[in-house]
Amino acid sequence: METNEDKLQMLQCAVKNYDWGRLDGDSQVARLFSLNSGSEPEPKKPYAEFWMGTHDSGPSFVVTGDENETLKSWLLKNPHVLGEKVLEKWGSDLPFLFKVLSVAKALSIQAHPDKELARTLHKLHPHLYKDGNHKPEMALAITEFEALCGFVPLEELKVVLRTVPEVMDLVGFGNVLPIFGLTDQDGEETVKRELASVFTQIMCADKDKVTEVVGRLISRLNKESEGRELTDKEKLVLRLEEQYPDDIGVIASFLFNYVKLNPGEALSLGANEPHAYINGECIECMATSDNVVRAGLTPKYRDVQTLCSMLTYKQGPPEILRGTVVNAYVTKYLPPFDEFEIDRCVLPMGEKVTFPAVPGPSIFLVMDGEAIIEVGGSMEVHIVAEGDVIFAAANTEVKIRQASDLILYRAGVNTKFFQTS
Ligand SMILES: [Zn+2]
């Protein structure tokens, strides 16, 4: 016999007002948070991230009618809703953290440590690295979304060193020279070593020197823009300098791939890969963690040594994920990490769709529109609308009907994890 316990739980979720966020009226995060919490967004306040999950820095609450309790403590009391395999691998906590980001201004140049480094950093510097878990992540664009991600390929690096004299000024001719002699035949490790050396010298450059060189770069680009069309990267560099004057990240960005995602395209970021989100709005999913090593484009603490030594120095443009079509309405994005996957569901007026039961937990976010959600094989029915966030227990079939132009995102544990374990 079915117990009378609900399979679906409505969640009240947290917001982060980091200074790079978008202002109310221009921010999906502000809109969703306000609908989700029933509170008015504050004018002139940036709304950067909407967090759905159990992380202690921004916990979600289960709405139980009388007294709200955190999803984390609710899961501790009801671990069976996570499913056996998830419990066995990650214990009685949600393995993923689901987010919406509204980016007005670049985020710091950062990378997320792998499990081993995460543990070490947490042990050595617990006040700086509060989290001992790794943090692979995936960003799925909901508007055009710009990012810097990974290092440019060798040939492009040579072009940068030839055409951006300011990089040479920082690093010195003698240190740049070996790169010009390299070809792809020299082997990955050799190329990585030289790239690491140049990047580290840029990032470690003396503060006064950086101010001077950035100043020279900006006046050169402004002058040249009168005679020629600047490249996309050069235009980006001018924007970054307005946001973070005198920051070494302005120069370092020449070494990274500049990526523009269209809505529906995603980027997955493994451990130790440098990246910086620049502008736009996205859905993000990651392992439950807040573990970031920063080194540029930030007023926050910079750990240049750690960042420079942890990176993989892999080169070339990142893979862009376009998802796999599950049915007429659902596209699935599967990153190469066990902890999570994202489904994107666009359901036109009057249509219906079923999310089959999966062996792990899910979180559904209603981005737009309304619908009726019911649990297969039970009497449980909910009317949901934009801003609603719903936790679904493992092994729950979720049926959605009577949609009115519904846009819905689901985060769950990666399907491949259940196939291989
Ligand atoms: Zn990141």
Coordinates of C-alpha atoms and ligand atoms in Angstrom, one line a residue:
M1 CA 0.0 0.0 0.0
E2 CA 1.2 3.5 -0.8
T3 CA 2.0 5.6 2.2
N4 CA 0.2 9.0 2.4
E5 CA 3.5 10.8 2.3
D6 CA 3.9 13.3 -0.6
K7 CA 6.3 12.4 -3.4
L8 CA 6.6 16.1 -4.4
Q9 CA 7.7 18.9 -2.1
M10 CA 7.5 22.6 -2.8
L11 CA 10.7 24.4 -2.0
Q12 CA 11.5 27.9 -1.0
C13 CA 14.9 28.8 -2.3
A14 CA 17.8 31.2 -1.5
V15 CA 19.1 34.2 -3.5
K16 CA 22.6 35.7 -3.7
N17 CA 23.1 39.4 -4.3
Y18 CA 26.7 39.3 -5.6
D19 CA 27.8 42.6 -7.1
W20 CA 28.0 41.2 -10.6
G21 CA 24.3 40.3 -10.7
R22 CA 21.6 42.0 -12.7
L23 CA 19.3 44.6 -11.3
D24 CA 15.6 43.9 -10.7
G25 CA 13.6 44.2 -14.0
D26 CA 16.5 42.8 -15.9
S27 CA 17.2 39.7 -13.8
Q28 CA 15.5 36.3 -14.1
V29 CA 17.0 35.6 -10.6
A30 CA 15.1 38.6 -9.1
R31 CA 11.9 37.5 -10.9
L32 CA 12.1 33.9 -9.8
F33 CA 13.2 34.7 -6.3
S34 CA 10.3 37.1 -5.9
L35 CA 7.7 34.7 -7.2
N36 CA 9.2 31.8 -5.2
S37 CA 9.4 33.7 -1.9
G38 CA 6.5 36.1 -2.3
S39 CA 8.7 39.0 -1.5
E40 CA 9.3 42.2 -3.5
P41 CA 12.7 42.6 -5.1
E42 CA 14.6 45.6 -3.9
P43 CA 15.4 48.2 -6.5
K44 CA 19.0 49.0 -7.2
K45 CA 20.1 45.7 -5.7
P46 CA 21.9 43.1 -7.9
Y47 CA 20.3 39.7 -8.1
A48 CA 23.0 37.2 -9.1
E49 CA 22.1 33.6 -8.2
F50 CA 19.1 31.6 -7.2
W51 CA 20.1 28.4 -5.4
M52 CA 18.0 25.2 -5.2
G53 CA 19.5 22.6 -3.0
T54 CA 21.1 21.8 0.3
H55 CA 24.3 23.8 0.4
D56 CA 24.7 25.4 3.8
S57 CA 25.6 28.8 2.3
G58 CA 22.1 29.0 0.7
P59 CA 19.8 26.3 1.8
S60 CA 16.4 25.6 0.3
F61 CA 13.4 25.0 2.7
V62 CA 10.6 22.4 2.4
V63 CA 7.3 24.2 2.5
T64 CA 5.3 22.1 4.9
G65 CA 2.5 24.5 5.8
D66 CA 3.2 25.0 9.4
E67 CA 6.9 25.2 10.1
N68 CA 9.4 25.3 7.2
E69 CA 12.5 23.1 7.6
T70 CA 15.6 23.0 5.4
L71 CA 15.7 20.4 2.6
K72 CA 18.9 19.1 4.1
S73 CA 17.4 18.3 7.5
W74 CA 14.2 16.9 5.8
L75 CA 16.4 14.6 3.7
L76 CA 18.2 13.4 6.9
K77 CA 14.8 12.4 8.3
N78 CA 13.6 10.9 5.0
P79 CA 16.7 9.5 3.3
H80 CA 14.7 6.9 1.3
V81 CA 13.5 9.7 -1.0
L82 CA 17.1 9.9 -2.4
G83 CA 17.0 6.3 -3.7
E84 CA 19.3 3.5 -2.7
K85 CA 22.1 4.1 -5.1
V86 CA 22.4 7.8 -4.3
L87 CA 22.4 7.1 -0.6
E88 CA 25.1 4.5 -1.0
K89 CA 27.3 6.8 -3.0
W90 CA 26.7 10.3 -1.5
G91 CA 25.0 9.6 1.9
S92 CA 21.8 11.3 2.9
D93 CA 22.3 14.6 1.0
L94 CA 21.5 15.9 -2.4
P95 CA 24.7 15.4 -4.6
F96 CA 23.9 18.4 -6.8
L97 CA 23.2 22.1 -6.5
F98 CA 20.9 23.7 -9.0
K99 CA 21.1 27.4 -9.8
V100 CA 19.9 30.3 -12.0
L101 CA 22.5 33.0 -12.8
S102 CA 21.9 36.5 -14.0
V103 CA 25.2 38.0 -15.0
A104 CA 25.6 41.7 -15.7
K105 CA 29.4 42.0 -15.1
A106 CA 32.2 39.4 -15.4
L107 CA 32.7 36.9 -12.7
S108 CA 36.3 36.3 -11.5
I109 CA 38.7 34.1 -13.5
Q110 CA 38.5 30.9 -11.5
A111 CA 38.9 27.2 -11.5
H112 CA 37.4 24.5 -9.2
P113 CA 39.8 22.0 -7.6
D114 CA 39.5 18.3 -8.1
K115 CA 38.5 16.1 -5.1
E116 CA 42.1 15.6 -3.9
L117 CA 43.1 19.3 -4.1
A118 CA 39.7 20.4 -2.6
R119 CA 40.4 18.2 0.5
T120 CA 43.9 19.5 0.8
L121 CA 43.0 23.2 0.5
H122 CA 40.2 22.8 3.0
K123 CA 42.5 21.2 5.4
L124 CA 45.3 23.8 5.0
H125 CA 43.2 26.9 4.8
P126 CA 39.7 26.2 6.2
H127 CA 38.8 29.9 6.5
L128 CA 39.5 30.4 2.7
Y129 CA 38.3 27.1 1.4
K130 CA 35.3 26.3 3.5
D131 CA 34.3 23.3 1.4
G132 CA 36.1 20.0 1.0
N133 CA 34.2 18.8 -2.1
H134 CA 35.0 19.1 -5.8
K135 CA 32.8 21.2 -8.0
P136 CA 32.4 20.2 -11.6
E137 CA 29.7 22.4 -13.2
M138 CA 27.6 22.9 -16.3
A139 CA 26.1 26.2 -17.6
L140 CA 23.1 26.0 -19.9
A141 CA 22.3 29.3 -21.6
I142 CA 18.8 30.8 -21.4
T143 CA 19.8 34.0 -23.1
E144 CA 22.9 34.6 -25.3
F145 CA 25.7 33.8 -22.8
E146 CA 29.3 34.9 -23.0
A147 CA 32.2 33.2 -21.2
L148 CA 35.9 32.8 -21.2
C149 CA 36.8 29.1 -21.0
G150 CA 40.1 27.2 -21.3
F151 CA 43.2 28.2 -23.1
V152 CA 43.4 29.1 -26.8
P153 CA 45.2 26.6 -29.1
L154 CA 48.9 26.9 -29.7
E155 CA 48.7 28.7 -33.1
E156 CA 46.3 31.3 -31.6
L157 CA 48.6 31.8 -28.7
K158 CA 51.4 32.6 -31.1
V159 CA 49.2 35.2 -32.8
V160 CA 48.4 36.8 -29.4
L161 CA 52.1 37.0 -28.5
R162 CA 52.9 38.5 -31.9
T163 CA 50.0 41.0 -32.0
V164 CA 49.5 42.0 -28.3
P165 CA 52.8 43.7 -27.4
E166 CA 51.6 44.3 -23.9
V167 CA 51.7 40.6 -23.1
M168 CA 55.4 40.5 -24.2
D169 CA 56.0 43.5 -22.0
L170 CA 54.8 41.7 -19.0
V171 CA 56.5 38.4 -19.7
G172 CA 59.7 39.4 -21.4
F173 CA 60.9 38.5 -24.9
G174 CA 63.2 35.7 -23.6
N175 CA 60.4 33.9 -21.9
V176 CA 58.0 34.2 -24.8
L177 CA 60.6 33.0 -27.4
P178 CA 60.3 29.2 -26.7
I179 CA 56.6 29.3 -27.6
F180 CA 57.3 30.5 -31.2
G181 CA 59.5 27.5 -31.7
L182 CA 56.9 25.0 -30.6
T183 CA 54.6 23.0 -32.9
D184 CA 51.9 20.4 -32.0
Q185 CA 54.6 17.8 -32.8
D186 CA 56.5 18.8 -29.6
G187 CA 54.1 16.9 -27.5
E188 CA 51.3 18.0 -25.2
E189 CA 53.5 18.2 -22.1
T190 CA 56.1 20.5 -23.5
V191 CA 53.5 22.9 -24.9
K192 CA 51.6 22.8 -21.6
R193 CA 54.8 23.6 -19.7
E194 CA 55.6 26.7 -21.8
L195 CA 52.0 27.9 -21.6
A196 CA 52.0 27.4 -17.8
S197 CA 55.2 29.4 -17.5
V198 CA 53.9 32.4 -19.6
F199 CA 50.5 32.3 -17.8
T200 CA 52.1 32.2 -14.4
Q201 CA 54.4 35.2 -15.2
I202 CA 51.4 37.2 -16.4
M203 CA 49.4 36.4 -13.3
C204 CA 52.3 37.1 -10.9
A205 CA 53.3 40.4 -12.5
D206 CA 54.0 43.3 -10.2
K207 CA 50.9 45.5 -9.5
D208 CA 52.4 48.8 -10.7
K209 CA 53.6 47.2 -13.8
V210 CA 50.1 45.7 -14.5
T211 CA 48.5 49.2 -14.0
E212 CA 51.0 50.7 -16.5
V213 CA 50.7 47.9 -19.1
V214 CA 46.9 47.8 -18.9
G215 CA 46.8 51.6 -19.4
R216 CA 49.0 51.3 -22.5
L217 CA 46.9 48.5 -23.9
I218 CA 43.7 50.4 -23.5
S219 CA 45.0 53.6 -25.1
R220 CA 46.4 51.6 -28.0
L221 CA 43.1 49.8 -28.6
N222 CA 41.1 53.1 -28.4
K223 CA 43.4 54.7 -30.9
E224 CA 43.5 51.7 -33.3
S225 CA 39.7 51.5 -33.2
E226 CA 39.6 54.8 -35.1
G227 CA 41.4 53.1 -38.0
R228 CA 40.1 49.5 -38.0
E229 CA 37.4 47.3 -36.6
L230 CA 38.6 45.8 -33.4
T231 CA 38.4 42.0 -33.0
D232 CA 35.8 40.5 -30.7
K233 CA 38.4 39.7 -28.1
E234 CA 39.7 43.3 -28.2
K235 CA 36.2 44.7 -27.8
L236 CA 35.8 42.3 -24.8
V237 CA 39.0 43.4 -23.3
L238 CA 37.8 47.0 -23.4
R239 CA 34.6 46.0 -21.6
L240 CA 36.5 44.0 -19.0
E241 CA 38.7 47.0 -18.2
E242 CA 35.7 49.2 -17.6
Q243 CA 34.4 46.7 -15.1
Y244 CA 37.8 45.9 -13.5
P245 CA 40.3 48.7 -14.1
D246 CA 43.9 47.8 -13.7
D247 CA 43.1 44.1 -13.2
I248 CA 45.5 41.5 -14.6
G249 CA 42.5 39.5 -15.8
V250 CA 42.1 42.1 -18.6
I251 CA 45.5 41.0 -20.1
A252 CA 45.1 37.3 -19.1
S253 CA 41.8 37.1 -21.1
F254 CA 43.8 37.1 -24.3
L255 CA 45.0 33.6 -23.4
F256 CA 41.5 32.2 -23.0
N257 CA 38.8 31.0 -25.5
Y258 CA 36.0 33.5 -25.8
V259 CA 32.8 31.5 -26.1
K260 CA 29.3 32.8 -27.0
L261 CA 26.5 30.3 -26.2
N262 CA 23.1 30.6 -27.8
P263 CA 20.0 29.7 -25.7
G264 CA 19.8 26.0 -25.3
E265 CA 23.6 25.5 -25.6
A266 CA 25.7 24.4 -22.6
L267 CA 29.2 24.3 -21.4
S268 CA 30.5 21.7 -19.0
L269 CA 33.6 22.6 -16.9
G270 CA 35.7 19.9 -15.3
A271 CA 38.1 20.3 -12.4
N272 CA 41.1 22.6 -12.8
E273 CA 39.8 24.3 -16.0
P274 CA 40.0 28.1 -16.0
H275 CA 36.9 30.1 -16.8
A276 CA 35.0 33.3 -16.3
Y277 CA 31.4 34.0 -17.0
I278 CA 31.0 37.4 -18.6
N279 CA 27.4 38.3 -19.5
G280 CA 23.9 36.7 -19.9
E281 CA 21.7 34.4 -18.0
C282 CA 22.0 30.6 -17.5
I283 CA 20.9 27.6 -15.6
E284 CA 23.7 26.0 -13.7
C285 CA 24.2 22.7 -12.1
M286 CA 27.2 21.5 -10.1
A287 CA 28.2 19.0 -7.4
T288 CA 27.1 20.4 -4.0
S289 CA 30.0 22.6 -3.3
D290 CA 31.1 26.3 -3.3
N291 CA 34.8 25.6 -3.9
V292 CA 36.4 28.4 -6.0
V293 CA 40.0 29.4 -6.5
R294 CA 40.1 32.9 -8.0
A295 CA 42.9 34.9 -9.6
G296 CA 41.6 37.8 -11.6
L297 CA 38.6 40.1 -12.4
T298 CA 37.7 40.1 -8.8
P299 CA 37.8 42.3 -5.7
K300 CA 37.8 39.0 -3.7
Y301 CA 40.8 37.1 -2.3
R302 CA 43.2 35.9 -5.1
D303 CA 45.1 32.7 -4.8
V304 CA 47.4 33.1 -7.8
Q305 CA 49.9 30.4 -6.8
T306 CA 47.2 27.8 -6.3
L307 CA 45.4 28.7 -9.4
C308 CA 48.5 28.7 -11.6
S309 CA 49.7 25.4 -10.3
M310 CA 46.4 23.5 -10.3
L311 CA 45.3 24.2 -14.0
T312 CA 45.5 21.4 -16.6
Y313 CA 46.7 23.8 -19.3
K314 CA 44.7 21.9 -21.8
Q315 CA 44.3 24.0 -25.0
G316 CA 41.6 24.4 -27.6
P317 CA 38.0 25.5 -27.7
P318 CA 35.7 23.8 -25.2
E319 CA 33.0 21.4 -26.3
I320 CA 29.6 22.9 -26.6
L321 CA 26.7 20.6 -25.6
R322 CA 23.5 20.9 -27.5
G323 CA 21.7 18.2 -25.6
T324 CA 20.0 14.9 -26.7
V325 CA 16.3 15.0 -27.7
V326 CA 14.3 12.8 -25.3
N327 CA 10.9 13.5 -26.9
A328 CA 9.1 16.3 -28.7
Y329 CA 9.3 18.5 -25.6
V330 CA 12.4 17.5 -23.6
T331 CA 16.1 17.8 -24.2
K332 CA 18.7 16.2 -21.9
Y333 CA 22.2 17.6 -21.2
L334 CA 24.6 15.0 -19.8
P335 CA 27.9 16.2 -18.6
P336 CA 30.7 13.8 -17.9
F337 CA 30.1 13.9 -14.1
D338 CA 28.1 11.5 -12.0
E339 CA 26.5 14.1 -9.8
F340 CA 24.1 15.7 -12.2
E341 CA 22.3 16.2 -15.5
I342 CA 19.8 18.8 -16.7
D343 CA 16.5 18.4 -18.7
R344 CA 15.0 21.3 -20.5
C345 CA 11.3 21.1 -21.2
V346 CA 9.3 23.4 -23.4
L347 CA 5.6 22.5 -23.4
P348 CA 3.2 24.4 -25.6
M349 CA -0.4 25.3 -24.7
G350 CA -2.5 22.3 -23.8
E351 CA 0.2 19.6 -24.3
K352 CA 1.3 17.0 -21.8
V353 CA 4.5 15.1 -21.1
T354 CA 5.7 12.5 -18.6
F355 CA 9.0 12.3 -16.8
P356 CA 9.5 8.6 -16.2
A357 CA 10.5 7.4 -12.7
V358 CA 14.3 7.6 -12.1
P359 CA 16.3 5.9 -9.3
G360 CA 17.4 9.3 -7.9
P361 CA 16.0 12.6 -6.7
S362 CA 15.0 15.5 -9.0
I363 CA 14.4 19.2 -8.7
F364 CA 12.0 20.9 -11.1
L365 CA 12.1 24.6 -11.7
V366 CA 9.1 26.3 -13.4
M367 CA 10.8 29.1 -15.4
D368 CA 7.7 30.3 -17.3
G369 CA 4.0 29.4 -17.7
E370 CA 1.7 27.2 -15.6
A371 CA 0.7 23.5 -15.5
I372 CA -0.7 20.7 -13.5
I373 CA 1.8 18.2 -12.1
E374 CA 0.7 14.9 -10.9
V375 CA 2.4 11.8 -9.5
G376 CA 1.9 8.7 -11.6
G377 CA -0.1 6.0 -9.8
S378 CA -1.2 8.3 -7.0
M379 CA -3.8 11.0 -6.3
E380 CA -1.2 13.6 -5.6
V381 CA -1.8 16.7 -7.8
H382 CA -0.2 20.2 -7.7
I383 CA -0.9 23.3 -9.8
V384 CA 2.4 25.0 -10.5
A385 CA 3.4 28.3 -11.9
E386 CA 6.6 30.3 -12.7
G387 CA 8.9 30.6 -9.8
D388 CA 7.8 27.3 -8.3
V389 CA 10.5 24.8 -7.3
I390 CA 9.6 21.2 -6.7
F391 CA 11.6 18.4 -5.2
A392 CA 10.6 14.9 -6.5
A393 CA 11.6 11.8 -4.6
A394 CA 13.5 8.9 -6.3
N395 CA 11.3 6.5 -8.3
T396 CA 8.5 9.0 -8.8
E397 CA 6.8 9.3 -12.2
V398 CA 6.0 13.0 -12.8
K399 CA 3.2 13.8 -15.3
I400 CA 2.7 17.3 -16.5
R401 CA -0.5 18.3 -18.2
Q402 CA -2.7 21.4 -19.2
A403 CA 0.4 23.4 -19.8
S404 CA 0.2 27.0 -20.7
D405 CA 3.4 27.7 -22.5
L406 CA 5.5 26.0 -19.8
I407 CA 9.3 26.2 -19.7
L408 CA 10.6 23.9 -17.1
Y409 CA 14.1 22.7 -16.1
R410 CA 14.9 19.5 -14.2
A411 CA 18.1 18.7 -12.4
G412 CA 18.8 15.1 -11.4
V413 CA 21.6 12.7 -10.8
N414 CA 23.3 11.7 -14.1
T415 CA 21.5 8.9 -15.9
K416 CA 24.9 7.3 -16.7
F417 CA 25.6 7.0 -13.0
F418 CA 22.7 4.6 -12.7
Q419 CA 23.6 2.7 -15.8
T420 CA 27.2 2.0 -14.7
S421 CA 26.7 1.5 -11.0
Ligands
ZN1 ZN 32.9 28.2 -12.0

